[in-house]
Coordinates of N, CA and C in Angstrom, one line a residue:
K494 N 109.0 126.7 73.8 CA 108.3 125.0 73.9 C 108.5 123.8 72.4
G495 N 108.0 125.0 71.2 CA 108.0 125.5 70.2 C 108.9 124.0 69.5
H496 N 110.3 125.4 69.3 CA 112.0 124.9 69.0 C 111.7 123.8 69.4
L497 N 111.7 123.6 71.6 CA 111.9 122.1 71.6 C 111.5 121.2 70.9
D498 N 110.4 121.4 70.7 CA 109.4 119.9 69.4 C 109.6 119.8 68.6
D499 N 110.3 120.6 67.7 CA 111.3 120.8 66.2 C 112.3 120.2 66.8
F500 N 113.3 120.4 67.9 CA 115.1 119.7 67.7 C 114.2 118.2 67.7
C501 N 113.5 118.0 68.7 CA 113.2 116.3 68.9 C 112.6 115.6 67.8
R502 N 111.2 116.3 66.9 CA 111.5 115.8 66.1 C 112.0 115.5 65.3
D503 N 112.9 116.5 64.9 CA 114.2 116.7 63.5 C 114.9 115.4 63.8
R504 N 114.9 115.4 65.5 CA 116.5 113.8 65.8 C 115.3 112.7 65.5
Q505 N 114.8 113.4 66.3 CA 113.6 111.2 65.7 C 113.5 111.2 65.0
V506 N 113.4 111.5 63.9 CA 113.3 111.5 62.2 C 114.5 111.0 61.9
M507 N 116.0 111.8 61.7 CA 116.8 111.5 61.6 C 117.6 110.0 61.9
D508 N 117.2 109.9 63.1 CA 117.6 108.5 63.7 C 117.0 107.6 63.3
G509 N 116.0 107.6 63.4 CA 114.6 106.6 63.0 C 114.2 105.8 64.0
S510 N 113.9 106.9 65.6 CA 113.6 106.7 66.9 C 112.2 107.7 67.0
L511 N 111.6 107.2 65.9 CA 110.3 107.8 66.3 C 109.4 107.0 66.8
G512 N 108.7 107.6 67.9 CA 108.2 107.1 69.0 C 106.9 106.2 68.5
P513 N 105.7 105.2 69.2 CA 104.8 105.4 69.2 C 104.1 106.8 69.5
T514 N 102.6 107.2 68.6 CA 101.8 108.2 69.3 C 100.6 108.1 69.6
V515 N 100.0 108.4 71.2 CA 99.5 108.4 71.5 C 98.4 110.0 71.8
V516 N 97.5 109.2 70.7 CA 96.4 111.3 71.6 C 96.6 111.5 73.1
V517 N 96.3 112.4 73.5 CA 96.1 112.5 75.0 C 95.5 113.6 74.9
S518 N 93.9 113.8 74.7 CA 92.6 115.4 75.5 C 92.9 115.9 76.4
K519 N 92.4 117.4 76.1 CA 92.5 117.9 78.4 C 91.6 117.3 78.7
L520 N 92.1 117.2 80.0 CA 91.3 116.9 81.3 C 90.0 117.4 80.9
E521 N 90.0 118.8 81.3 CA 88.7 119.3 80.5 C 87.5 119.0 80.1
N522 N 88.2 118.8 79.1 CA 87.5 117.5 77.7 C 86.7 116.7 78.6
Y523 N 86.8 116.0 79.5 CA 86.3 114.9 80.9 C 85.0 115.1 81.5
S524 N 84.1 114.5 81.3 CA 83.3 115.1 82.9 C 83.1 114.0 83.7
F525 N 83.0 114.2 85.3 CA 83.6 113.1 86.6 C 81.8 112.7 87.2
G526 N 81.6 112.0 87.2 CA 80.2 111.7 88.9 C 80.8 110.4 88.9
T527 N 79.3 109.9 90.1 CA 79.7 108.9 90.6 C 79.4 108.0 91.2
K528 N 79.1 106.7 91.9 CA 78.1 105.7 91.2 C 78.3 104.9 92.7
D529 N 77.9 103.9 93.6 CA 78.0 102.9 94.7 C 79.1 102.5 94.9
P530 N 79.2 102.6 94.9 CA 80.7 102.5 96.3 C 81.5 101.1 96.3
L531 N 83.1 101.2 95.5 CA 83.3 99.7 94.9 C 84.1 99.5 96.2
Y532 N 83.7 98.7 97.3 CA 84.8 98.2 97.9 C 85.7 96.8 98.3
E533 N 86.7 97.1 98.6 CA 87.7 95.8 98.3 C 86.9 94.7 99.0
K534 N 87.8 93.4 98.7 CA 87.2 92.3 99.0 C 88.4 91.9 101.0
D535 N 89.7 92.7 100.6 CA 89.8 92.6 102.2 C 90.3 93.7 103.1
T536 N 90.8 93.4 104.2 CA 90.2 94.8 105.0 C 91.7 95.2 104.9
S537 N 92.8 94.2 104.9 CA 94.0 94.3 105.4 C 94.7 93.3 104.2
V538 N 96.3 94.7 104.1 CA 96.7 93.4 103.1 C 97.2 92.0 103.1
A539 N 97.5 91.9 104.7 CA 97.9 90.6 104.8 C 96.5 89.6 104.3
A540 N 95.2 90.0 105.0 CA 94.2 89.5 104.1 C 94.2 89.0 103.3
R541 N 94.5 90.0 102.5 CA 94.7 90.6 100.3 C 95.1 88.8 99.9
L542 N 96.5 88.6 100.7 CA 97.6 88.1 100.4 C 97.2 86.6 100.3
Q543 N 96.5 86.6 101.7 CA 95.7 84.6 102.8 C 95.0 84.6 100.8
R544 N 93.9 85.5 100.8 CA 93.1 85.5 99.6 C 93.6 84.6 97.9
M545 N 95.3 85.8 97.9 CA 95.4 84.9 96.2 C 96.3 83.8 96.8
K546 N 96.6 83.4 98.1 CA 97.1 82.0 98.0 C 95.9 81.2 97.8
E547 N 94.8 81.5 98.7 CA 93.9 80.1 98.4 C 93.6 80.0 96.8
K548 N 93.7 81.5 96.4 CA 93.1 81.5 95.1 C 93.9 80.7 94.5
Y549 N 95.5 80.8 94.5 CA 96.1 80.4 93.8 C 96.5 78.7 94.0
D550 N 96.0 78.3 94.8 CA 96.6 76.8 95.3 C 95.0 76.0 94.0
K551 N 94.1 77.3 94.2 CA 92.6 76.3 93.0 C 93.1 76.9 91.6
E552 N 93.4 77.6 91.6 CA 93.9 78.4 90.3 C 94.9 78.8 89.5
G553 N 95.6 79.0 89.9 CA 97.4 79.2 89.5 C 97.4 80.0 89.0
L554 N 98.2 80.5 88.7 CA 99.1 81.7 88.7 C 97.9 82.5 88.3
R555 N 98.2 84.0 89.4 CA 97.0 85.1 89.0 C 97.4 86.4 87.6
R556 N 96.6 86.1 87.5 CA 96.9 87.5 86.1 C 95.7 88.6 86.1
T557 N 96.9 89.5 86.1 CA 96.9 90.6 86.8 C 96.6 91.7 85.6
V558 N 95.5 92.3 84.6 CA 96.3 93.6 83.7 C 95.3 95.5 84.6
K559 N 96.3 96.5 84.5 CA 95.7 97.9 84.5 C 95.9 98.2 83.6
G560 N 95.0 99.5 83.2 CA 95.9 100.4 82.7 C 96.3 101.9 82.7
I561 N 97.1 102.4 81.9 CA 97.2 103.7 82.5 C 96.7 104.6 81.0
L562 N 95.8 105.6 81.6 CA 95.0 106.0 81.6 C 95.4 107.6 81.2
L563 N 95.3 108.8 80.1 CA 96.2 110.0 79.8 C 95.3 111.0 79.8
V564 N 95.5 112.3 80.1 CA 94.8 113.7 79.8 C 96.5 114.7 80.3
H565 N 95.7 115.8 79.6 CA 96.9 116.8 79.5 C 96.0 117.6 80.5
S566 N 96.1 118.9 81.1 CA 96.5 119.6 81.7 C 97.8 120.0 82.3
H567 N 97.3 121.4 82.0 CA 98.3 123.0 81.4 C 99.8 121.9 80.9
N568 N 98.9 121.9 79.6 CA 100.6 122.0 78.9 C 101.8 120.4 79.1
H569 N 100.9 119.5 80.2 CA 101.7 118.3 80.7 C 100.7 117.2 80.6
P570 N 101.4 115.8 80.5 CA 100.9 114.8 80.6 C 100.2 113.2 81.9
H571 N 98.7 113.7 82.5 CA 98.8 113.4 83.3 C 98.7 112.2 83.8
V572 N 97.9 111.4 84.5 CA 98.0 109.5 84.4 C 96.4 110.4 85.4
L573 N 95.2 109.2 85.0 CA 94.0 109.1 86.6 C 94.5 107.4 87.1
L574 N 94.5 108.4 88.2 CA 95.1 107.2 89.4 C 94.0 107.2 90.8
L575 N 93.6 105.2 90.8 CA 92.8 105.7 91.9 C 93.4 105.7 93.2
Q576 N 92.5 106.3 94.1 CA 93.0 106.4 95.7 C 91.8 106.6 96.4
I577 N 92.0 105.5 96.9 CA 91.4 105.0 98.7 C 93.0 105.0 99.7
G578 N 91.8 106.1 100.7 CA 92.9 105.8 101.5 C 94.0 107.1 101.2
T579 N 95.3 106.4 101.6 CA 96.6 107.1 101.5 C 96.6 105.6 100.3
F580 N 96.4 105.1 100.0 CA 97.3 103.9 98.5 C 96.3 104.6 96.8
F581 N 97.4 104.4 96.4 CA 97.6 104.7 95.1 C 96.4 103.2 94.4
K582 N 95.8 103.7 93.0 CA 96.4 103.2 92.0 C 95.5 102.5 90.6
L583 N 96.9 102.0 89.9 CA 95.8 102.0 88.6 C 94.7 101.5 88.5
P584 N 94.0 101.8 87.0 CA 92.8 101.4 87.4 C 92.3 99.7 86.8
G585 N 91.9 98.4 86.9 CA 92.6 97.0 86.3 C 92.1 96.3 87.7
G586 N 92.5 94.7 86.8 CA 92.2 93.7 88.5 C 92.1 92.4 87.8
R587 N 92.0 92.1 88.2 CA 92.6 90.5 88.4 C 91.6 89.8 87.3
L588 N 91.8 88.7 86.4 CA 91.1 88.2 84.8 C 90.7 86.9 85.4
S589 N 89.9 86.3 84.8 CA 89.1 85.6 85.9 C 89.6 84.4 84.9
P590 N 89.6 83.4 85.5 CA 90.3 82.3 84.3 C 89.6 82.3 83.1
G591 N 90.6 81.9 81.8 CA 90.0 82.0 80.9 C 90.0 83.3 80.3
E592 N 89.5 84.4 80.5 CA 89.3 85.4 80.0 C 90.2 85.6 79.7
S593 N 90.7 86.7 78.3 CA 91.2 87.3 77.6 C 91.9 88.5 78.3
E594 N 93.3 88.7 78.1 CA 93.8 90.3 78.1 C 93.1 91.5 78.7
I595 N 92.7 90.9 76.9 CA 92.6 92.8 76.3 C 90.8 93.1 76.7
D596 N 89.7 91.2 76.5 CA 88.6 91.5 77.3 C 88.5 92.0 79.0
G597 N 89.7 91.7 79.6 CA 89.7 91.8 81.1 C 90.2 92.3 81.4
L598 N 90.7 93.4 80.9 CA 91.0 94.7 81.1 C 89.6 96.0 80.5
K599 N 89.0 95.8 79.8 CA 88.0 96.5 79.5 C 86.6 96.0 80.6
R600 N 86.1 95.1 81.2 CA 85.5 94.4 81.8 C 86.1 95.6 83.1
K601 N 86.7 95.8 83.8 CA 87.9 96.5 84.5 C 87.9 97.7 84.3
L602 N 87.8 98.0 83.8 CA 87.3 99.5 83.0 C 86.4 100.2 83.3
T603 N 85.2 98.8 83.2 CA 84.2 99.8 82.8 C 82.9 99.3 84.6
N604 N 83.5 98.7 85.2 CA 83.7 98.1 86.2 C 84.0 99.6 87.5
K605 N 84.7 99.9 87.2 CA 85.4 100.5 88.3 C 85.6 102.0 87.3
L606 N 85.3 102.4 86.2 CA 85.3 103.8 86.2 C 84.5 104.2 84.9
A607 N 83.2 103.4 84.6 CA 82.1 103.7 83.4 C 80.5 104.0 84.2
P608 N 79.9 104.9 84.1 CA 78.9 105.0 84.2 C 77.8 103.6 84.5
A609 N 76.8 103.0 85.8 CA 76.3 102.2 86.0 C 75.2 102.0 84.7
A610 N 75.2 103.2 84.2 CA 73.5 102.9 83.5 C 73.5 103.5 82.3
Y611 N 73.3 102.7 81.5 CA 73.3 103.7 80.0 C 73.8 105.1 79.8
H612 N 74.6 105.6 79.1 CA 75.2 106.5 79.1 C 75.6 107.2 77.5
P613 N 75.1 108.1 77.1 CA 75.8 107.9 75.3 C 77.3 108.1 75.5
K614 N 78.1 109.2 76.7 CA 79.1 109.2 76.6 C 80.0 108.6 77.5
S615 N 79.7 107.3 77.3 CA 80.1 106.1 78.3 C 81.8 106.0 77.6
P616 N 82.6 105.8 78.0 CA 84.2 105.5 76.9 C 84.0 104.4 76.8
H617 N 84.7 104.3 75.5 CA 84.5 102.9 75.0 C 86.4 103.0 74.9
W618 N 86.9 101.6 75.2 CA 87.7 101.4 75.9 C 88.3 100.5 74.5
E619 N 89.2 101.4 73.8 CA 90.3 100.7 73.6 C 92.1 100.3 73.9
V620 N 92.1 99.2 74.2 CA 94.1 99.0 74.6 C 94.4 99.6 73.9
G621 N 95.5 99.8 74.4 CA 96.5 100.5 72.9 C 98.0 98.9 73.4
E622 N 99.2 99.4 73.5 CA 100.5 98.9 73.9 C 100.3 98.7 75.1
L623 N 101.4 97.5 75.3 CA 101.6 96.7 76.6 C 103.0 97.3 77.3
V624 N 103.1 97.6 78.1 CA 104.5 98.6 78.5 C 105.1 97.8 78.8
A625 N 104.1 97.7 80.3 CA 105.0 96.5 80.9 C 104.7 95.3 82.0
V626 N 105.4 94.4 82.3 CA 105.3 93.0 82.9 C 106.2 92.7 84.2
S627 N 104.7 92.3 85.0 CA 105.6 93.0 86.6 C 105.2 91.0 86.7
W628 N 106.1 90.5 88.0 CA 106.3 88.7 88.9 C 106.2 89.7 90.1
R629 N 105.1 88.4 90.5 CA 105.4 88.3 92.1 C 105.3 87.2 92.1
P630 N 107.0 86.9 93.0 CA 107.9 84.8 93.0 C 107.1 84.8 94.3
Y631 N 106.4 85.7 95.8 CA 106.1 84.6 96.8 C 104.7 85.7 96.8
F632 N 104.4 85.2 98.0 CA 103.3 85.7 98.5 C 103.1 86.5 99.5
D633 N 104.2 87.6 98.4 CA 104.1 89.0 99.9 C 104.2 90.2 98.6
T634 N 104.5 91.4 99.2 CA 103.6 92.2 98.0 C 104.5 93.2 97.1
A635 N 106.0 91.7 97.0 CA 107.2 92.6 96.3 C 107.0 92.1 94.5
M636 N 107.1 93.0 93.9 CA 107.6 92.8 92.1 C 107.9 93.4 91.9
Y637 N 108.9 92.7 90.9 CA 110.2 92.5 90.4 C 109.2 92.4 88.4
P638 N 110.2 93.2 87.6 CA 110.4 93.4 86.4 C 110.5 92.3 85.5
Y639 N 110.9 91.0 86.4 CA 111.5 89.1 85.7 C 111.9 88.6 87.1
I640 N 111.6 87.7 86.6 CA 110.9 86.4 87.1 C 112.3 86.1 87.7
P641 N 113.3 85.8 89.7 CA 114.1 85.6 89.6 C 114.5 84.5 88.7
A642 N 115.6 84.3 88.8 CA 116.6 83.3 88.7 C 115.7 81.8 89.8
H643 N 116.0 81.7 90.1 CA 115.5 80.1 91.4 C 114.0 80.1 91.3
I644 N 113.1 81.3 91.1 CA 111.8 80.7 91.0 C 110.8 80.3 89.9
T645 N 110.2 78.6 90.0 CA 109.7 78.9 88.7 C 108.3 78.7 88.5
K646 N 107.6 79.1 89.9 CA 105.8 79.4 89.9 C 106.0 80.6 90.7
P647 N 105.7 81.2 90.0 CA 105.7 83.1 90.4 C 104.3 82.4 91.2
K648 N 103.7 84.0 91.3 CA 102.0 83.8 92.2 C 101.8 84.5 91.5
E649 N 101.6 85.3 90.1 CA 100.9 86.8 89.7 C 102.4 87.4 88.4
C650 N 101.3 87.7 87.5 CA 101.4 87.9 86.5 C 101.0 88.8 86.5
E651 N 101.4 90.7 86.4 CA 101.3 91.8 86.5 C 101.1 92.6 85.3
K652 N 99.6 93.2 84.3 CA 100.3 94.0 83.3 C 99.7 95.4 83.0
L653 N 100.7 96.1 82.4 CA 100.5 97.2 82.3 C 99.9 98.2 80.4
F654 N 99.0 98.2 80.2 CA 98.7 98.4 79.4 C 98.6 99.7 78.6
V655 N 98.9 101.4 77.5 CA 98.5 101.8 77.7 C 96.9 101.9 77.1
V656 N 95.9 102.6 77.6 CA 94.6 102.7 77.5 C 94.0 104.3 76.1
P657 N 94.3 104.6 75.7 CA 94.4 106.1 75.0 C 92.5 106.1 74.7
L658 N 92.6 107.1 75.3 CA 90.9 108.0 75.9 C 90.1 108.8 74.6
P659 N 89.0 108.3 74.5 CA 88.1 109.0 73.2 C 88.6 110.4 73.6
E660 N 88.3 111.5 72.6 CA 88.3 112.7 73.0 C 88.0 114.0 74.1
S661 N 86.9 112.5 74.6 CA 85.6 113.4 75.7 C 84.5 112.4 75.8
C662 N 84.5 112.0 77.0 CA 83.8 110.8 77.7 C 82.5 111.3 79.0
V663 N 82.5 111.0 79.1 CA 81.7 110.6 80.8 C 82.5 109.4 81.7
F664 N 82.8 109.5 82.8 CA 82.9 108.9 83.9 C 82.1 108.7 85.7
A665 N 82.2 107.3 85.5 CA 81.8 107.7 86.8 C 82.0 106.8 87.8
V666 N 82.8 107.7 89.3 CA 84.1 107.0 90.2 C 82.9 106.3 91.7
P667 N 83.7 105.4 91.4 CA 82.5 104.5 92.9 C 83.0 105.8 94.0
K668 N 81.4 105.6 95.2 CA 81.8 106.9 95.9 C 82.7 107.0 97.5
N669 N 83.7 106.0 97.4 CA 84.7 106.1 98.5 C 85.9 105.6 97.9
L670 N 86.1 106.1 95.9 CA 87.1 106.3 95.8 C 87.3 107.6 95.6
R671 N 88.6 107.6 94.9 CA 89.1 109.8 94.0 C 89.3 109.1 93.2
L672 N 89.2 109.5 91.9 CA 90.3 109.7 90.5 C 90.4 111.2 90.8
L673 N 91.7 111.1 91.0 CA 92.7 112.2 90.2 C 93.6 111.8 89.2
A674 N 94.0 113.3 88.1 CA 94.6 113.6 87.8 C 96.0 113.9 88.2
V675 N 97.2 112.9 88.4 CA 98.1 113.5 88.8 C 99.5 112.9 87.6
P676 N 100.3 114.0 87.4 CA 101.3 114.6 86.2 C 102.7 113.9 86.1
L677 N 103.5 113.5 84.8 CA 104.6 112.6 86.1 C 105.1 113.6 86.3
F678 N 105.1 114.4 86.2 CA 106.9 114.9 87.3 C 106.3 114.4 88.4
E679 N 104.8 114.8 89.0 CA 104.7 114.8 90.1 C 105.2 112.7 90.3
L680 N 104.7 111.4 89.3 CA 105.2 110.4 89.7 C 106.5 109.7 89.7
Y681 N 107.7 110.7 88.7 CA 108.8 110.3 88.7 C 109.3 110.0 90.2
N682 N 110.3 109.0 90.1 CA 110.9 109.1 91.2 C 110.6 109.7 92.4
N683 N 109.1 108.6 92.6 CA 108.8 109.0 93.9 C 107.6 107.3 94.6
A684 N 108.0 106.6 94.7 CA 107.9 105.7 95.1 C 107.1 105.5 96.9
D685 N 108.0 106.5 96.9 CA 107.7 105.9 98.4 C 106.3 106.8 99.1
R686 N 105.4 107.5 97.9 CA 104.4 108.0 97.2 C 103.2 107.0 97.1
Y687 N 104.0 106.4 95.6 CA 103.0 105.6 94.9 C 103.6 104.6 93.8
G688 N 104.5 104.3 94.5 CA 105.0 103.2 95.1 C 106.0 102.2 93.4
P689 N 106.3 101.5 93.5 CA 107.6 101.7 92.6 C 106.8 101.3 90.6
I690 N 106.1 100.6 90.7 CA 105.1 100.4 89.7 C 105.0 101.6 88.8
I691 N 104.0 102.8 89.7 CA 103.8 103.5 89.3 C 104.1 105.0 88.8
S692 N 105.4 105.2 90.0 CA 106.9 105.9 89.6 C 107.7 105.3 88.9
S693 N 107.3 104.1 88.0 CA 108.0 104.3 87.0 C 107.4 104.3 85.5
I694 N 106.5 104.9 85.9 CA 105.5 104.8 84.6 C 106.1 106.0 83.9
P695 N 106.2 107.2 84.4 CA 107.0 108.3 83.2 C 108.2 107.7 82.5
Y696 N 108.7 106.6 83.0 CA 110.0 106.3 81.9 C 109.7 105.1 80.4
L697 N 108.5 104.0 81.3 CA 107.7 103.9 80.8 C 107.2 103.9 79.0
L698 N 106.4 105.6 79.9 CA 106.2 106.7 78.5 C 106.7 107.1 77.5
S699 N 108.8 107.4 77.8 CA 109.0 108.0 77.4 C 109.6 107.6 76.2
R700 N 109.2 106.4 76.1 CA 109.2 106.5 73.8 C 107.7 107.1 73.8
F701 N 107.0 107.5 74.1 CA 105.7 108.0 73.2 C 106.0 108.9 72.6
N702 N 104.6 109.2 72.3 CA 104.8 111.0 71.4 C 103.4 111.3 71.9
W703 N 103.4 112.2 72.0 CA 101.8 112.6 72.2 C 101.4 115.0 71.8

């Protein structure tokens, strides 16, 4: 592996393609506790889409932000995913009207993953680079990495940010959710299990060094 790292680094320096670096720490550096359940507002996909439509009628475009949190395990990057039932998602959520993307993502990460009470090792969130933007043209489940030409009023804009973690910290996961560290090779080309956006993360991160 050392020779491969040297080869890749030499090629990147020669052609000027050395990408940004994300510091990724070992999974065992982190502690995981629990906190009170955090229930979904909707009991079905249809109910969620209906609520989205009602919100859109009042507030306009729905703005969503999510974080890609990385850890190292077995010498390979892993992404932290929340699981509820058979559904996987990145931590994050909908922004409030007028709320900035950075502040909103920090709020959502705290709500989803930080201890409920003060803890000296609570995560200190630093939002990094924007790596993807997706659009929802209609009130359905389809998201696209572009706005279709015939769409003038998309319903949702979702942005994915890399969120570098501190070297160590304490997470608290709602009791009704699981927090999993999933390797990039498991996500790659696995849209059937993780959906098209999460399964594209290995590509989105391919320009980064760690």
